Short mmCIF file of C-alpha atoms in Angstrom, two decimals:
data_model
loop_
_atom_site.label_atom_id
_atom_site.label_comp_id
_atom_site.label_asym_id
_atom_site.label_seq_id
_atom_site.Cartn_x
_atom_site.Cartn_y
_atom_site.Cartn_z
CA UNK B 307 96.84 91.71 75.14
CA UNK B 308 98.85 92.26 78.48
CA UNK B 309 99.82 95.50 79.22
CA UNK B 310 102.85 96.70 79.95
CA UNK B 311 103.76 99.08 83.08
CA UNK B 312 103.17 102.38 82.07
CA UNK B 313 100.69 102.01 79.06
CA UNK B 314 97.43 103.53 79.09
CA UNK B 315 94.02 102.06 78.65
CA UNK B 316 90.79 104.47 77.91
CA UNK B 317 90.95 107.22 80.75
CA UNK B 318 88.15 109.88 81.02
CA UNK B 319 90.30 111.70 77.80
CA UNK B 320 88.99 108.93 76.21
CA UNK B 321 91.75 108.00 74.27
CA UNK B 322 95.08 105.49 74.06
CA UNK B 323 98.39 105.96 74.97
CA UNK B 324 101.65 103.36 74.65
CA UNK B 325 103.80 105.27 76.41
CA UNK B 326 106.08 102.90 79.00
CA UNK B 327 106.98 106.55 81.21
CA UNK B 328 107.61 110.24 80.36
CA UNK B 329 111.26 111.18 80.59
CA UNK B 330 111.50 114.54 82.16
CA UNK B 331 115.17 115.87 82.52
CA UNK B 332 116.38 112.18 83.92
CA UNK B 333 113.16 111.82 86.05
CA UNK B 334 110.31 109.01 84.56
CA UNK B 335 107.14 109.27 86.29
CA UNK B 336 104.93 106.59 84.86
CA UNK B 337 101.01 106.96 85.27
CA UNK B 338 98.62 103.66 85.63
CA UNK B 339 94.87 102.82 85.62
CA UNK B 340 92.39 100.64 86.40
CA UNK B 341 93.65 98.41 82.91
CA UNK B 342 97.64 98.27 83.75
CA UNK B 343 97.79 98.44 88.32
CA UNK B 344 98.38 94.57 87.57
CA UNK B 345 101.72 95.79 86.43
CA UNK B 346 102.80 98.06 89.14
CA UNK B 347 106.03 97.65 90.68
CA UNK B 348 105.24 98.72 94.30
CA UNK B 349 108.02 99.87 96.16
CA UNK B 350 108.76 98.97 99.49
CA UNK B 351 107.61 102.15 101.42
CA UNK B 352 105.43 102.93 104.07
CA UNK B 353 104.11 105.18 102.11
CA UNK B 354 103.30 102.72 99.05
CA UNK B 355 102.18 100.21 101.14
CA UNK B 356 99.50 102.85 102.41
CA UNK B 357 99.00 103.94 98.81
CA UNK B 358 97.95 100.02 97.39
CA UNK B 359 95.33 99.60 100.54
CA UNK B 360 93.69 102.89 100.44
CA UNK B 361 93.75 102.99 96.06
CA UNK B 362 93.76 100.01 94.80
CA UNK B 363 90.10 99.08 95.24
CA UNK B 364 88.97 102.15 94.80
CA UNK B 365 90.46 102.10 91.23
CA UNK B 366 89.36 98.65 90.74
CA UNK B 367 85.80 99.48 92.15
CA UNK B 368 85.16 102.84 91.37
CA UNK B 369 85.28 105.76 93.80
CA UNK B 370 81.52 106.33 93.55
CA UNK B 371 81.13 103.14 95.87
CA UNK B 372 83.64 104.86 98.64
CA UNK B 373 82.51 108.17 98.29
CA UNK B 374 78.39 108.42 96.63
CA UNK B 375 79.48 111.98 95.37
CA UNK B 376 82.46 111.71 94.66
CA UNK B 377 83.00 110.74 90.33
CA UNK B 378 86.33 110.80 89.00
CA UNK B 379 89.11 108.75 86.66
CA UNK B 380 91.65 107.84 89.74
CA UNK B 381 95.21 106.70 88.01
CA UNK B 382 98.09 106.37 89.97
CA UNK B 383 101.43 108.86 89.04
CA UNK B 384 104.99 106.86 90.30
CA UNK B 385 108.00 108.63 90.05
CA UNK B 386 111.33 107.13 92.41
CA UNK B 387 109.62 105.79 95.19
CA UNK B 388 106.59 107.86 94.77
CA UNK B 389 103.11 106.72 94.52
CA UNK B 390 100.33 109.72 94.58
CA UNK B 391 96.61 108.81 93.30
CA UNK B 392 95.87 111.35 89.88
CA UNK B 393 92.33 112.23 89.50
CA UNK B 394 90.94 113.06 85.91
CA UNK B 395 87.55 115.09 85.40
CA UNK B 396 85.66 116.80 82.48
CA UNK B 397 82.87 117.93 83.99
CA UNK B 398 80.59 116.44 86.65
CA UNK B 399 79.75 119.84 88.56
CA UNK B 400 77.66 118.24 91.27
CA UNK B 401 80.88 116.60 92.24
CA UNK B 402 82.31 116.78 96.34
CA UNK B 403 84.66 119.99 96.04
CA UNK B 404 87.34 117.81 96.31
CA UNK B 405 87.29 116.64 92.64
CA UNK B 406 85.53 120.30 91.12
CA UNK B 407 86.57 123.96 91.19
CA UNK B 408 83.33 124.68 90.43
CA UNK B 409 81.73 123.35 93.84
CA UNK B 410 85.19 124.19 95.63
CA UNK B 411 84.86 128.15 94.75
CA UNK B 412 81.10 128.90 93.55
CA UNK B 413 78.67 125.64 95.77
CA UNK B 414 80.58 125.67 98.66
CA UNK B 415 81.41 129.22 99.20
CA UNK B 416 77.81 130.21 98.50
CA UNK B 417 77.23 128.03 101.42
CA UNK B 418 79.87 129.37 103.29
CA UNK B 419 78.71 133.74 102.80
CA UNK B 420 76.36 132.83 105.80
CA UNK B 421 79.75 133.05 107.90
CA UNK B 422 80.07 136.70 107.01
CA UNK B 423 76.98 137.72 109.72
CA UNK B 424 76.73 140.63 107.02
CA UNK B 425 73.17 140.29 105.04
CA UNK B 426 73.74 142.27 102.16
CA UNK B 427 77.09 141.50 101.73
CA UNK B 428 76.00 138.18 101.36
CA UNK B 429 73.13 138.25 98.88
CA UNK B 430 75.99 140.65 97.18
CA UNK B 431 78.81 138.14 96.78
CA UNK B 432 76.07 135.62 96.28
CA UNK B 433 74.84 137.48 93.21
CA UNK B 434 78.67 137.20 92.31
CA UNK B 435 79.12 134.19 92.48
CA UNK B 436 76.47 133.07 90.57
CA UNK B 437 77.93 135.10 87.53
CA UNK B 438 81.13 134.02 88.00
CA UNK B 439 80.19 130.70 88.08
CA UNK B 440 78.13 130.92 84.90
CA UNK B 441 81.22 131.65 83.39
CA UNK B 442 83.52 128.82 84.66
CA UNK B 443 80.98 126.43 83.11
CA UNK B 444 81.33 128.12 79.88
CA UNK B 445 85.36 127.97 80.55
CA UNK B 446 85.06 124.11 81.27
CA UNK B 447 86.17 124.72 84.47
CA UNK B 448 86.39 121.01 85.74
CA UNK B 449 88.40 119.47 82.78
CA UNK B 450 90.80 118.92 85.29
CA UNK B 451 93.38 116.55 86.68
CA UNK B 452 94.53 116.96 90.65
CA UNK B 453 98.10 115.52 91.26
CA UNK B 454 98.28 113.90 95.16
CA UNK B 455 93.98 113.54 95.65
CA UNK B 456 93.28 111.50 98.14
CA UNK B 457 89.49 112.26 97.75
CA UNK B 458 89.61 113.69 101.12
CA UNK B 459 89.16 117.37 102.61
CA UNK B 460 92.76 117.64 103.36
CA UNK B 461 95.53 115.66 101.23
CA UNK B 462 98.90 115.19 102.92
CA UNK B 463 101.80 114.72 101.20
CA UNK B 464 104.95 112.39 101.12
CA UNK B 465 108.14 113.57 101.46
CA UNK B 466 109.11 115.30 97.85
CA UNK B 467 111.14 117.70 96.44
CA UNK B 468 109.81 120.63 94.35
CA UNK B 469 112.04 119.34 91.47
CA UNK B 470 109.82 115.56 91.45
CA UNK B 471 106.61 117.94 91.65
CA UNK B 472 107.60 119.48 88.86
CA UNK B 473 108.24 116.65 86.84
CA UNK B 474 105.02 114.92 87.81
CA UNK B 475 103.84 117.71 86.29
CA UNK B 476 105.29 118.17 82.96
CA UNK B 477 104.07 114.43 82.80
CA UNK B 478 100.35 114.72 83.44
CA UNK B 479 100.26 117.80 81.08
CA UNK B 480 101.89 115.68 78.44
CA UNK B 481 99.45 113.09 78.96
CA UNK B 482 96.45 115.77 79.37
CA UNK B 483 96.94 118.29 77.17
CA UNK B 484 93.67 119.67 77.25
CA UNK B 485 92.90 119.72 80.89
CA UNK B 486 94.38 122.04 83.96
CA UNK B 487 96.47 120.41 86.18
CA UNK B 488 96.04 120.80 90.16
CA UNK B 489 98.00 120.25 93.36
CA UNK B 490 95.44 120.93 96.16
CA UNK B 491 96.00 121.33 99.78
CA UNK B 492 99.51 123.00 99.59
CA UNK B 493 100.44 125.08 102.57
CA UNK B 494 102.58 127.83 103.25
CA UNK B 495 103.92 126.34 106.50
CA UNK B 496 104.22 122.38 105.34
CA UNK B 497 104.97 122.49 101.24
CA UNK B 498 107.27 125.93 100.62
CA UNK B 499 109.67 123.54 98.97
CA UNK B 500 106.53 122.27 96.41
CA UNK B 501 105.13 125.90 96.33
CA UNK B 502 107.80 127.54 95.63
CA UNK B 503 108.98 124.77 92.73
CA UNK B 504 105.60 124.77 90.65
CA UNK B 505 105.61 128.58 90.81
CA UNK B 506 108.57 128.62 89.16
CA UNK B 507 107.30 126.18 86.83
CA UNK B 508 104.70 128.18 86.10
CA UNK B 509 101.76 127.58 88.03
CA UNK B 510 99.50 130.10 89.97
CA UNK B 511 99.04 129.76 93.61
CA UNK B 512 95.39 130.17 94.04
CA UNK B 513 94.16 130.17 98.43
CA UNK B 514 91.48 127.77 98.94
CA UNK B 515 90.80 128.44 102.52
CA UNK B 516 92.46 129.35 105.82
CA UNK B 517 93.44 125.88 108.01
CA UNK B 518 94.70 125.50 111.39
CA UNK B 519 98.06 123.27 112.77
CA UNK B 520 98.66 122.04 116.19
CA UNK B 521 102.19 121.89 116.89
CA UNK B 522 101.52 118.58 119.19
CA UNK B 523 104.90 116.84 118.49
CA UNK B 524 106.06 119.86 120.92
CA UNK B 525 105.28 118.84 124.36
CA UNK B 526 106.14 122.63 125.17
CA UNK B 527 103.57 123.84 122.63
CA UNK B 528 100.67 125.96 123.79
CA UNK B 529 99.81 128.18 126.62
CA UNK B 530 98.58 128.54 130.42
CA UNK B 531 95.07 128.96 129.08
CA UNK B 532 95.23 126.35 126.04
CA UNK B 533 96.53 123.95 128.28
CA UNK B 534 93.46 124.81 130.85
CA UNK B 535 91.24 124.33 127.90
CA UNK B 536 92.44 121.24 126.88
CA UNK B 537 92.52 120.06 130.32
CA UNK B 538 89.02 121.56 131.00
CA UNK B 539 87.50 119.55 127.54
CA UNK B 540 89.19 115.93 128.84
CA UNK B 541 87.38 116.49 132.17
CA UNK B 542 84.00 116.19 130.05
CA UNK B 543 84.23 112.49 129.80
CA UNK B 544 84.60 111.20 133.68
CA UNK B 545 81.99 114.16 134.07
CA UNK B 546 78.88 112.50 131.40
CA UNK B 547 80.22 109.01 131.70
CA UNK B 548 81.73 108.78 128.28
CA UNK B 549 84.43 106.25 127.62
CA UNK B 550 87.03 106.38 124.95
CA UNK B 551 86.98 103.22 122.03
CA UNK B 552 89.28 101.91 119.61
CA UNK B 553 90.62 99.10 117.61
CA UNK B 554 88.75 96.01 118.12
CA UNK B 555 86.23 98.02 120.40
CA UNK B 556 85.04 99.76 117.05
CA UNK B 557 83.08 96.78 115.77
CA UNK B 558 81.33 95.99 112.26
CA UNK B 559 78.15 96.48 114.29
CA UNK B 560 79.10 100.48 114.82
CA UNK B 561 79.42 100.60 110.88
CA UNK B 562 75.89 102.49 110.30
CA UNK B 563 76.02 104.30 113.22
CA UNK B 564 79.80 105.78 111.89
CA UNK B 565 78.45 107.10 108.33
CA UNK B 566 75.43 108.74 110.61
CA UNK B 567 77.83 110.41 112.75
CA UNK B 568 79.80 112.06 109.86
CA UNK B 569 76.36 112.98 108.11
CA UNK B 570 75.00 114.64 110.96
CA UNK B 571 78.40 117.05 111.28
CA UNK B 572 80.18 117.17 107.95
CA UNK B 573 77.23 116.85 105.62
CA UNK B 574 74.45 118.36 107.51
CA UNK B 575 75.64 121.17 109.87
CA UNK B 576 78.45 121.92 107.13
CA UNK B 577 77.94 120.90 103.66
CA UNK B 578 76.86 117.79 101.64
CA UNK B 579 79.45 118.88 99.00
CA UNK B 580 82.04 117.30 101.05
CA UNK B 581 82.76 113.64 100.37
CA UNK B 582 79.61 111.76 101.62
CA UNK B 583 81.35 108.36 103.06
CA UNK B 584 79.55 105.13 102.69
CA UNK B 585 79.58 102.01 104.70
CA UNK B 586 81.76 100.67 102.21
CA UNK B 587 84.26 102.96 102.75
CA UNK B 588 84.07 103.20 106.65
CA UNK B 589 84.41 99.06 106.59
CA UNK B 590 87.11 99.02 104.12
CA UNK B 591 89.00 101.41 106.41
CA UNK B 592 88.88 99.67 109.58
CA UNK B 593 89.24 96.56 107.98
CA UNK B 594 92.92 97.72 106.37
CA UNK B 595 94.20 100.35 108.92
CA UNK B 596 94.09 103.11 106.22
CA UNK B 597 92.25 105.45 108.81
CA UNK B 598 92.92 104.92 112.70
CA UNK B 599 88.92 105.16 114.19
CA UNK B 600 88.58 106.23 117.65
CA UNK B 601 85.42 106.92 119.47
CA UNK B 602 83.17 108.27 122.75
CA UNK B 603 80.98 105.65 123.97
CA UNK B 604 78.46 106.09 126.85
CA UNK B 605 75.41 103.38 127.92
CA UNK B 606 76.76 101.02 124.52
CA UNK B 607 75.84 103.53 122.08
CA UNK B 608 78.75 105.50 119.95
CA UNK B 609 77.98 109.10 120.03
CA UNK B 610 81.54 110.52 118.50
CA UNK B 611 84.19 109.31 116.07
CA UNK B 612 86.87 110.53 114.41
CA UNK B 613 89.08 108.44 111.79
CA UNK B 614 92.70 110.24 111.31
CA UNK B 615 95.71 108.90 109.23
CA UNK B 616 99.49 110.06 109.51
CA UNK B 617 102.03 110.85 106.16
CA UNK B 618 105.39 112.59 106.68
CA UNK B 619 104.93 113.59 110.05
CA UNK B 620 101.78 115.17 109.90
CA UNK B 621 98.55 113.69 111.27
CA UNK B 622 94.79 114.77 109.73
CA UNK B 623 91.21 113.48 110.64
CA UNK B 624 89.03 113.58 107.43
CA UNK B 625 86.68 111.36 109.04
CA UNK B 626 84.97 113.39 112.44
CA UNK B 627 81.42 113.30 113.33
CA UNK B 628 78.95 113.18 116.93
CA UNK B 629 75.73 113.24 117.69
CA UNK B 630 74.33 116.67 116.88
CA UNK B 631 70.99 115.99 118.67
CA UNK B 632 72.77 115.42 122.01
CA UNK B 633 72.90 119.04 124.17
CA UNK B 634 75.50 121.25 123.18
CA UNK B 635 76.65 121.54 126.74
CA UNK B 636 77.22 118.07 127.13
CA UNK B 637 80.50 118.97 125.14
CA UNK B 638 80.51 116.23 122.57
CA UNK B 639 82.84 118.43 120.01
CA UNK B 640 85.25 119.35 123.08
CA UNK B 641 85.79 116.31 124.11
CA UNK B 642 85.99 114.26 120.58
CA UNK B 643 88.95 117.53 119.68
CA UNK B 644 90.99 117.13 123.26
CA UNK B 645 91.00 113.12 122.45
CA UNK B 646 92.27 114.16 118.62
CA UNK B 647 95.05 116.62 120.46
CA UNK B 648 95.98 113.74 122.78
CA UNK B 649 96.43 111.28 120.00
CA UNK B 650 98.41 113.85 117.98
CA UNK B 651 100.89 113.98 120.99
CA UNK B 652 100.75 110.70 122.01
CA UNK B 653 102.11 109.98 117.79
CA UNK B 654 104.42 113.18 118.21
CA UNK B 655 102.94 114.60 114.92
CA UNK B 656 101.90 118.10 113.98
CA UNK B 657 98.37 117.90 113.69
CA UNK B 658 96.11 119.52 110.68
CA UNK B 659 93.00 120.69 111.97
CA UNK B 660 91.53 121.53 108.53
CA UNK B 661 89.19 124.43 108.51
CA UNK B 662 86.21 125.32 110.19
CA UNK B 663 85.64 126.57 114.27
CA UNK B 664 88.58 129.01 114.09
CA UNK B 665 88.01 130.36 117.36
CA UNK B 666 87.40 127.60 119.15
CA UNK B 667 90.82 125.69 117.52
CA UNK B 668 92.73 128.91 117.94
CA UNK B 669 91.44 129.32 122.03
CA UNK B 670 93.52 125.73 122.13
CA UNK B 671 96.81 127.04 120.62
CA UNK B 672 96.42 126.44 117.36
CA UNK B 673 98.08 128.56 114.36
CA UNK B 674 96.23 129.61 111.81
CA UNK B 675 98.10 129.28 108.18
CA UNK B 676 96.47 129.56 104.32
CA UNK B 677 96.20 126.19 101.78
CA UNK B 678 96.77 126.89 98.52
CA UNK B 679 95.57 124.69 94.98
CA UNK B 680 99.24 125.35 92.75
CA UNK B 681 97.21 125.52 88.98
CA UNK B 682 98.56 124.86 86.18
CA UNK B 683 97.18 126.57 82.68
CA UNK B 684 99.74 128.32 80.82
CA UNK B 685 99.03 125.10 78.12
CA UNK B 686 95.44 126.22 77.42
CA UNK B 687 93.77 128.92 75.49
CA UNK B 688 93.01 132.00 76.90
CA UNK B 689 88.74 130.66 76.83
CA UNK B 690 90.21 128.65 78.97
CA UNK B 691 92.71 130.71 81.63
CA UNK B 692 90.33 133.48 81.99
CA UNK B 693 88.40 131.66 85.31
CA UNK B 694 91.55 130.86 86.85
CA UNK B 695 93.35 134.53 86.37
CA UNK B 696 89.95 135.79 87.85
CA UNK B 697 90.15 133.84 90.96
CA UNK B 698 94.07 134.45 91.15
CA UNK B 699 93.50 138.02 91.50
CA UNK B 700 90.09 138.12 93.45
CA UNK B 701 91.32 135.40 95.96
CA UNK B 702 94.54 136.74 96.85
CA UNK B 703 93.57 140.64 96.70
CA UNK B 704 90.42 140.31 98.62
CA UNK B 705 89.64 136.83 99.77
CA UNK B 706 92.59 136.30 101.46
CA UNK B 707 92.75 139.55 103.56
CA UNK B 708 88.78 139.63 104.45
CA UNK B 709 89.52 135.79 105.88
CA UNK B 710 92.89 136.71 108.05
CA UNK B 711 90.88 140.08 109.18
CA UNK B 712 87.65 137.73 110.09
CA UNK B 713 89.61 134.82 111.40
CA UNK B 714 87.54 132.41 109.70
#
């Protein structure tokens, strides 16, 4: 029996629903799967248009065979001209972080104490952690659902209003009653409008980690000695013979050679909790435009590369990798960050650097600013809230000052 837009086949709640929209104080945000996409009425937005490329298949196919670690119910929430990809999950703790609390605050930031330089601080917190994290299994930590995940390490968002989060929100509760309900990557500089609208709503503002932006859609942005950097890092190229690739001079061929590149950065030198790209994915990206690919090439061989995609005036490179075996002073991470800066301006976008090398990003004029996840549990029993009011109060008491006073 054909569906009709806005009904529900078996999600990961495991149960139907024949809804055709929820009707939230005159706003209907309708939610689709895998069994009822035929049906969507696209609109005609940039934005949408990016949306059906980048989701569809994944939807259709499964995420696991974009991202190998990376296991999740992906529905699609529409509201006005709004399409944002909804992620559901019950447990799956050896998930990326960008799907699981659990690996986002207990995996990953075990991983991450070796930043502290402070031994028994670490095996301290580390101790910690473990606990706590004992704990959020026994809370069901993961039954979640994340509003606006993109699978990716930062998720930008469209132009919205707090009062269309809100009611996005009210929906996916409705529809998952029994599972907490996540915005991720809000920040305090781009999304006040969203943050300040789900607070009032009722949602707690948890920090996830400190990011950095790079005001490059102002050509009077930076100074004397950022400038010099920057200057300094683009020399680099002429200097080891590297020349800069795009487009059609990324071929099919430089596939295998892309996935290695992120592996040997973001998976090995960082974490393999982050979303482990496969060919699939890099292919299905160049092949559809969903991530621009730009790279360093020297003597035919591709030894950096870095994938970014723009939304709402913002520009962010989730895909970013070189050749960790070549010599550190050859510069590959210099140069590969100057060519990201350059593309930023050359767009006229603000430009997300994520997280990581704080020094390094703030020597080049960036700003350093805190992401918040905006949670949503007032809905669930206090079994339930407990892991959530715990990192609420540890995270913003402590976490939060220790990174600004480290600058990590």
């Amino acid at each position: 029996m054909k569906k009709n837009a806005g009904e529900y086949g078996l999600g990961s709640s495991g149960h139907q629903m024949k809804e055709k929209g929820v009707m939230d104080n005159g706003g209907r945000v309708q939610l689709y799967d895998r069994n009822s996409i035929h049906n969507m009425d696209w609109p005609d937005t940039e934005d949408a248009r990016y949306a059906q490329v980048y989701l569809e298949p994944m939807i259709m196919q499964g995420t696991t065979e974009y991202m190998t670690n990376v296991n999740t119910t992906l529905l699609l929430a529409r509201m006005d001209n709004l399409v944002l990809p909804v992620t559901v999950n019950e447990e799956e703790y050896d998930n990326a972080y960008v799907c699981s609390p659990y690996t986002h605050y207990v995996r990953y930031a075990k991983q991450e104490l070796t930043m502290l330089q402070k031994p028994v601080l670490e095996k301290g917190l580390s101790l910690l952690l473990t606990f706590i994290g004992w704990g959020m299994k026994k809370s069901r930590i993961n039954k979640v659902v994340h509003v606006n995940n993109w699978l990716l390490s930062t998720n930008l968002y469209p132009a919205m209003t707090g009062e269309q989060a809100v009611h996005i929100l009210k929906a996916v509760r409705e529809r998952y009653p029994q599972h907490t309900v996540i915005f991720r990557s809000l920040g305090s500089t781009l999304h006040s409008n969203l943050i300040t609208g789900l607070h009032e709503a009722g949602c707690r503002s948890i920090p996830s980690r400190q990011i950095y932006l790079y005001q490059a859609d102002d050509p009077n942005f930076g100074n004397a000695k950022s400038r010099w950097l920057l200057k300094r890092d683009l020399a680099l190229l002429n200097k080891h013979g590297y020349e800069r690739v795009s487009g059609a001079d990324i071929t099919e061929a430089d596939i295998p050679r892309i996935v290695e590149l992120y592996r040997m950065l973001y998976l090995e030198k960082y974490s393999y909790d982050n979303p482990q790209f496969s060919e699939h994915f890099i292919a299905t990206a160049r092949a559809n435009g969903t991530l621009s690919l730009h790279g360093l090439r020297k003597e035919g061989r591709l030894d950096a590369v870095m994938g970014y995609f723009c939304r709402n005036g913002v520009m962010t490179t989730p895909l970013f990798g070189y050749d960790t075996d070549v010599p550190q002073s050859v510069g590959l991470y210099r140069m590969l960050s100057a060519c990201l800066i350059g593309q930023a301006r050359h767009n006229g976008m603000l430009l997300h650097e994520s997280a990581g090398a704080a020094q390094f990003k703030r020597n080049r004029g960036a700003i350093a600013d805190f992401e918040y996840s905006a949670v949503y549990d007032r809905h669930l029993s206090m079994y339930r809230r407990w892991c959530w009011a715990l990192l609420d109060r540890l995270l913003n008491s402590i976490g939060v000052p220790l990174m600004r006073r480290m600058k990590l």
